[in-house]
PDB file of C-alpha atoms in Angstrom:
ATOM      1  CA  UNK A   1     258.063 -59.546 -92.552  1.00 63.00           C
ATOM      2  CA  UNK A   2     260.012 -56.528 -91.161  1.00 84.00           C
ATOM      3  CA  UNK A   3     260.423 -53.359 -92.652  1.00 87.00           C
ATOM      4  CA  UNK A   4     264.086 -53.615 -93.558  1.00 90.00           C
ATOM      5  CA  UNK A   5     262.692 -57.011 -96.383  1.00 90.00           C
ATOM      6  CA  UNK A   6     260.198 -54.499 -97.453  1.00 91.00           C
ATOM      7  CA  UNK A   7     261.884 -51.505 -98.558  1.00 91.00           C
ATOM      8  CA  UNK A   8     264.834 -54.033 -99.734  1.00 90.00           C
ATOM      9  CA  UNK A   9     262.238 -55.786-101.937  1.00 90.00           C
ATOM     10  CA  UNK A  10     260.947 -52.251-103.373  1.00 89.00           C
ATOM     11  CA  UNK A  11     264.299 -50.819-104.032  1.00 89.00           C
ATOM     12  CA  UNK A  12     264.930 -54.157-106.031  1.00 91.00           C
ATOM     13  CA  UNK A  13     261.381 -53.820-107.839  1.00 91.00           C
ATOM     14  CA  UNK A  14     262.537 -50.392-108.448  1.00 90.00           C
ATOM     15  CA  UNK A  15     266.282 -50.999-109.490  1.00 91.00           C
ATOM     16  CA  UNK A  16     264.551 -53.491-111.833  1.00 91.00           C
ATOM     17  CA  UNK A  17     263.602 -51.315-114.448  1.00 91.00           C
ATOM     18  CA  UNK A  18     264.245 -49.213-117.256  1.00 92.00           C
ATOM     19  CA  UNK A  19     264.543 -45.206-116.404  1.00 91.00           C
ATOM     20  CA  UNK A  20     261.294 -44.612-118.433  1.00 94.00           C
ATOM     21  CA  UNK A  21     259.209 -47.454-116.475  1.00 92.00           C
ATOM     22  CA  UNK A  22     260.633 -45.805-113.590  1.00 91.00           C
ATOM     23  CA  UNK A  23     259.155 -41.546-114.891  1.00 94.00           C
ATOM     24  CA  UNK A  24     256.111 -43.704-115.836  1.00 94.00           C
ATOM     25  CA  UNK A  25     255.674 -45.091-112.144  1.00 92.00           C
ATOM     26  CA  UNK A  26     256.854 -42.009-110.766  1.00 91.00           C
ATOM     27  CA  UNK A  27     253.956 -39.972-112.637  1.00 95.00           C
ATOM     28  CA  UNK A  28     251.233 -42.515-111.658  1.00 93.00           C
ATOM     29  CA  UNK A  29     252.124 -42.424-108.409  1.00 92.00           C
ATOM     30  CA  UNK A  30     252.137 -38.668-107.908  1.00 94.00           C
ATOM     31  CA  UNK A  31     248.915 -38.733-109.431  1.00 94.00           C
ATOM     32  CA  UNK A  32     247.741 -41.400-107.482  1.00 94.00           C
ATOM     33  CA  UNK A  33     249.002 -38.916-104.695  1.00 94.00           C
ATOM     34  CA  UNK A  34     247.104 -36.320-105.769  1.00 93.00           C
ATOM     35  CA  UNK A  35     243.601 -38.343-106.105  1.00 93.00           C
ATOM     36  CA  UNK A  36     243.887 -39.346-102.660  1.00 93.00           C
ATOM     37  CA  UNK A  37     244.545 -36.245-101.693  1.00 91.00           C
ATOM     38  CA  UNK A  38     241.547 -34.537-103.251  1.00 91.00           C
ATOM     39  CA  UNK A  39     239.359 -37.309-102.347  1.00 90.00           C
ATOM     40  CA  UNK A  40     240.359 -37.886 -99.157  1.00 90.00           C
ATOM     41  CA  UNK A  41     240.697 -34.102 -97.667  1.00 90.00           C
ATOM     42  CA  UNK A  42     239.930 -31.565-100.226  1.00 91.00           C
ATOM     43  CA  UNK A  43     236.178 -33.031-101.097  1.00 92.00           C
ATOM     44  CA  UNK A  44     235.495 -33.767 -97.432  1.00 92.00           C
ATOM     45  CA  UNK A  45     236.349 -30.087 -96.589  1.00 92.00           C
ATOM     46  CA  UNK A  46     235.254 -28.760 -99.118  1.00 92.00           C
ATOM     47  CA  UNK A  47     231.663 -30.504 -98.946  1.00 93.00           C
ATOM     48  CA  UNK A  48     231.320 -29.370 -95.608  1.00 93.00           C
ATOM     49  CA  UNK A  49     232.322 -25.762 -96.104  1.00 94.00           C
ATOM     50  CA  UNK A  50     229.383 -25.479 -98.175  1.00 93.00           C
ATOM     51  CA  UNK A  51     226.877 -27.145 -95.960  1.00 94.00           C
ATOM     52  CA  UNK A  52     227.911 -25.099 -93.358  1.00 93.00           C
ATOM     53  CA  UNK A  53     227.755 -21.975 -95.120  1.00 94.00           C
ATOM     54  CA  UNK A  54     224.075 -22.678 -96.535  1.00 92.00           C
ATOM     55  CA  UNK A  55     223.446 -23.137 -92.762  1.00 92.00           C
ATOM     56  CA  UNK A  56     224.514 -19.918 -91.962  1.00 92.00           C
ATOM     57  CA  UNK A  57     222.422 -18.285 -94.755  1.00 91.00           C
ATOM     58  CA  UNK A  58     219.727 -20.234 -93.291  1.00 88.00           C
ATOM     59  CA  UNK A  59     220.078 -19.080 -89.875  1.00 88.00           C
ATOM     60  CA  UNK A  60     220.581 -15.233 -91.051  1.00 91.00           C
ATOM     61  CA  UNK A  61     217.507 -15.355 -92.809  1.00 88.00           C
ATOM     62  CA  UNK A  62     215.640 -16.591 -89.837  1.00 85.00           C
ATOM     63  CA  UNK A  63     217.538 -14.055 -87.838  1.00 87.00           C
ATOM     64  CA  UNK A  64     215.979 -11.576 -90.215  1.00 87.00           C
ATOM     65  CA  UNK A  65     212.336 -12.652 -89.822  1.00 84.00           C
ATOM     66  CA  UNK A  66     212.703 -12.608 -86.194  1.00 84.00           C
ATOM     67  CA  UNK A  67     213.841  -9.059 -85.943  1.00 83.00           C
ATOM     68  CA  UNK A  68     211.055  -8.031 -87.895  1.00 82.00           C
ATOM     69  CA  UNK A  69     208.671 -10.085 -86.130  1.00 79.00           C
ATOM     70  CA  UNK A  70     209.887  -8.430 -83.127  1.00 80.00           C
ATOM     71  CA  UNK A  71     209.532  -5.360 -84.775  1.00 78.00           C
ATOM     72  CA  UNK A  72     205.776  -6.250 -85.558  1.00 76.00           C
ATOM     73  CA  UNK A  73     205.058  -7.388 -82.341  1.00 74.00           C
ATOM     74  CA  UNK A  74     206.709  -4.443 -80.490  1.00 75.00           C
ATOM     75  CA  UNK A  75     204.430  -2.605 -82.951  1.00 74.00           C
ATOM     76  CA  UNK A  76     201.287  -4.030 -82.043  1.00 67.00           C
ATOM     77  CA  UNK A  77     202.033  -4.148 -78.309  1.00 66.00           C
ATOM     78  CA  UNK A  78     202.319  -0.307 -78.572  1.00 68.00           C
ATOM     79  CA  UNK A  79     199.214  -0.198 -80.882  1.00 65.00           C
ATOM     80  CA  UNK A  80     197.111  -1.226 -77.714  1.00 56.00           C
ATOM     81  CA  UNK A  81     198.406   1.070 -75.622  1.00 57.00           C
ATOM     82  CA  UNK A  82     201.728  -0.885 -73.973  1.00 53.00           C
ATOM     83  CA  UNK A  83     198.911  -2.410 -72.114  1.00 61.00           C
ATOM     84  CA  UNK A  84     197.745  -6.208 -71.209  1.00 59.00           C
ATOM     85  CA  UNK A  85     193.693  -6.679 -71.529  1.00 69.00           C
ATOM     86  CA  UNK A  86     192.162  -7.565 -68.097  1.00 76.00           C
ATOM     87  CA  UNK A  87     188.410  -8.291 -67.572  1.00 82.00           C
ATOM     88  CA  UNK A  88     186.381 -10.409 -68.112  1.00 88.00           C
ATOM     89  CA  UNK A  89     186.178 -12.431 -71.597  1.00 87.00           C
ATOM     90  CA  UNK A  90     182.958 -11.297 -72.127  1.00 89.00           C
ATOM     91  CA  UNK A  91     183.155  -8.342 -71.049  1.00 89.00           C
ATOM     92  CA  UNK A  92     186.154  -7.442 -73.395  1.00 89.00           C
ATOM     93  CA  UNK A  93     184.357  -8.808 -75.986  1.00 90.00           C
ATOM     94  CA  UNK A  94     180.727  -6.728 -75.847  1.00 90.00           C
ATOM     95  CA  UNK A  95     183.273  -3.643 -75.324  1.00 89.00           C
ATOM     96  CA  UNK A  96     184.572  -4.196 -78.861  1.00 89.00           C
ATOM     97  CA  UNK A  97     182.046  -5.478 -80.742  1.00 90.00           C
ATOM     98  CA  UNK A  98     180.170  -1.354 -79.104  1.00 91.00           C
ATOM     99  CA  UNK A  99     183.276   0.121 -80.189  1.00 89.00           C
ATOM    100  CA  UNK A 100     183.386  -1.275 -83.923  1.00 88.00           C
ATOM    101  CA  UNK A 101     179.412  -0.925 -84.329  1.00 89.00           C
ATOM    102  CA  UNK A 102     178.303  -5.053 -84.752  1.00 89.00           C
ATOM    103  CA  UNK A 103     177.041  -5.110 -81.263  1.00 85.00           C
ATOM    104  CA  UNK A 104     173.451  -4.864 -82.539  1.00 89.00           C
ATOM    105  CA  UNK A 105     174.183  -8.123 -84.861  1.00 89.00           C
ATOM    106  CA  UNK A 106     175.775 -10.012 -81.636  1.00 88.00           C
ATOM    107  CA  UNK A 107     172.821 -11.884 -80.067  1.00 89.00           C
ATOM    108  CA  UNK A 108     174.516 -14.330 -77.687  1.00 91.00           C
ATOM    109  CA  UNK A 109     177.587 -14.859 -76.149  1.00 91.00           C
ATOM    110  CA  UNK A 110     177.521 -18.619 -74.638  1.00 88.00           C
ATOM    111  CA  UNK A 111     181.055 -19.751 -72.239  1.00 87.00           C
ATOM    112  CA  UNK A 112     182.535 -22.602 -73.984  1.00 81.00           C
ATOM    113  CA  UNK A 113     185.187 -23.545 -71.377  1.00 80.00           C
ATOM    114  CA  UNK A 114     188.157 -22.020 -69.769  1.00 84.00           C
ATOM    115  CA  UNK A 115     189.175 -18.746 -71.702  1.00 85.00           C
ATOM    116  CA  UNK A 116     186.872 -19.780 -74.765  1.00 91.00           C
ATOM    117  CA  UNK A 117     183.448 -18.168 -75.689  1.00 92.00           C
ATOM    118  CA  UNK A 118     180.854 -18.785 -78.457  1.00 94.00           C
ATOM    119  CA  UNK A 119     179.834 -15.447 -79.972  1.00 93.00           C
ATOM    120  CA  UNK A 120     176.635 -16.194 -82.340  1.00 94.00           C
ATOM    121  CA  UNK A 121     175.787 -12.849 -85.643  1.00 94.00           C
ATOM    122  CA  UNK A 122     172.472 -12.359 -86.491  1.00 94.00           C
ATOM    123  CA  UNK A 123     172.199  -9.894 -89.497  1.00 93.00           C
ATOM    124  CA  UNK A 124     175.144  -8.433 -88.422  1.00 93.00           C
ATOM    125  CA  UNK A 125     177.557  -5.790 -90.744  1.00 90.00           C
ATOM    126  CA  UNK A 126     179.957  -7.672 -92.798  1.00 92.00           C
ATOM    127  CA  UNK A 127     182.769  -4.934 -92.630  1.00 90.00           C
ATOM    128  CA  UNK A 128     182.439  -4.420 -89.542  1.00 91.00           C
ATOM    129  CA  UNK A 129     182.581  -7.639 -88.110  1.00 91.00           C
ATOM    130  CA  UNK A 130     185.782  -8.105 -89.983  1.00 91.00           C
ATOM    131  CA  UNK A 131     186.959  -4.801 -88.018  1.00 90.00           C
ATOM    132  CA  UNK A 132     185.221  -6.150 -84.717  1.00 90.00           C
ATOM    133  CA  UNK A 133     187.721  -9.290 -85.075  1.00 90.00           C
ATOM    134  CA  UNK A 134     190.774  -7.575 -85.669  1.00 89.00           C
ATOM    135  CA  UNK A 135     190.375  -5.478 -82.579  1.00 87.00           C
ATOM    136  CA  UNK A 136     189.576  -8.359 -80.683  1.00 88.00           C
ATOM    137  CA  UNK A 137     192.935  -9.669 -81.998  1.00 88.00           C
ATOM    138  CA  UNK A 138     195.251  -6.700 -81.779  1.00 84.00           C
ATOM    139  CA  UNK A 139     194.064  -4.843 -78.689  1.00 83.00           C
ATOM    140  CA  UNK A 140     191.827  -7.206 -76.835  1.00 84.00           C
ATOM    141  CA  UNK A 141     194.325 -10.535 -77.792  1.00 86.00           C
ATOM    142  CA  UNK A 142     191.648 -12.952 -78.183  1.00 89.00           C
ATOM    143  CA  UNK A 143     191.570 -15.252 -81.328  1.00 89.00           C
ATOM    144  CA  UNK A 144     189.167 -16.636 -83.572  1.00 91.00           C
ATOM    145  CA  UNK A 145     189.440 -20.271 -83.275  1.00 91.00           C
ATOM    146  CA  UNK A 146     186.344 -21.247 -85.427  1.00 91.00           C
ATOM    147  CA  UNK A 147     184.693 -19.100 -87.689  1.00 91.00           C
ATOM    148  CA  UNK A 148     181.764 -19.467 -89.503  1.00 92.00           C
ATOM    149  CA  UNK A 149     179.782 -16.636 -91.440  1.00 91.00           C
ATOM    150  CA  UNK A 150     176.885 -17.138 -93.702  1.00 91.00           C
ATOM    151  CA  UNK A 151     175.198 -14.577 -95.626  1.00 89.00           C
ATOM    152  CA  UNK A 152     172.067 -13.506 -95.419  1.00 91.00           C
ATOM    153  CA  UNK A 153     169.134 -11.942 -98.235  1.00 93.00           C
ATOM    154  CA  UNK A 154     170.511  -8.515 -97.158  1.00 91.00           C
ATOM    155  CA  UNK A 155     173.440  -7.163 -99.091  1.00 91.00           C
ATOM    156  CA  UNK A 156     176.637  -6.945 -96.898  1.00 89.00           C
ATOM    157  CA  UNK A 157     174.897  -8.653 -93.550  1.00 92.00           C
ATOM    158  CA  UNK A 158     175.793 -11.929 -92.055  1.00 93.00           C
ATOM    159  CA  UNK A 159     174.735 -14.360 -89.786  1.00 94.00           C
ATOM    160  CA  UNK A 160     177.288 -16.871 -87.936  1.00 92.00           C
ATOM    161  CA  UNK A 161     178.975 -18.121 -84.643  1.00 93.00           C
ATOM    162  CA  UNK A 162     182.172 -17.677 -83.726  1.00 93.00           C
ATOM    163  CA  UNK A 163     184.832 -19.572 -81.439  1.00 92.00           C
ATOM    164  CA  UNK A 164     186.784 -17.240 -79.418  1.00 92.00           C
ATOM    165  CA  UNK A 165     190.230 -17.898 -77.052  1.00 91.00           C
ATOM    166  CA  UNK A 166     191.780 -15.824 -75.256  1.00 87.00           C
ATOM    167  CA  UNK A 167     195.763 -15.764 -76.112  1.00 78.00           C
TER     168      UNK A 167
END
């Protein structure tokens, strides 16, 4: 069928009836217009606008936390001087636990593989081990991988061992 026998057969559907059949058909179809119009390009578009702009929310907020992570970290780097800790692990660590007061509670220090040392409390200040990690953290960058304190019959004293890695 070619498309002369088509639009001759429409034209005849058309001619066919009455002038309000015809306002009728001509509504429905401009609303049938108008669906697939919406349905077909609006929604699509529209869909996607929003997806993409609760994406870019998303990635300004993570922006956001990594400026101020940045911030923080820029922070702590000049905390400790600019500087990166050299030595020896142990070393580094019986240096801090002197310089926050727990080295008389630190009995051993055993190697526990590449960059990793056991550190074992014996009575040792509660407060100040607390501070004696976080220096090892901030200024010394070594990490507590493991950490287990138990108290002792002495108010505010501990005993425990201790994973340490360097970072």
């Amino acid at each position: 069928m070619n498309t002369t026998a088509i639009r001759d057969g429409v034209n005849e559907f058309w001619m066919a009836r009455e002038p309000r059949e015809q306002w009728i058909l001509g509504i429905g179809g401009l609303v049938l217009l108008v669906t697939l119009l919406y349905a077909g390009l609006w929604q699509p578009t529209a869909k996607a606008l929003a997806e993409l702009e609760t994406e870019v929310e998303s990635r300004q907020e993570l922006v956001t936390w990594l400026r101020s992570s940045a911030a923080e970290a820029e922070a702590l780097r000049e905390s400790r001087g600019g500087e990166v800790p050299s030595g020896p692990l142990q070393d580094r660590v019986e240096a801090a636990a002197k310089e926050s007061g727990v080295s008389d509670g630190l009995v051993r220090l055993t190697g526990e593989g590449e960059g990793r040392l056991r550190a074992d409390l014996e009575g040792a200040d509660f407060r100040r081990a607390m501070i004696w990690l976080q220096g090892l953290e901030r200024r010394q960058m070594i990490r507590p991988v493991r950490v287990r304190l138990d108290r002792t019959d002495q108010p505010g004293r501990v005993n425990g061992s201790l994973i340490l890695e360097e970072r």
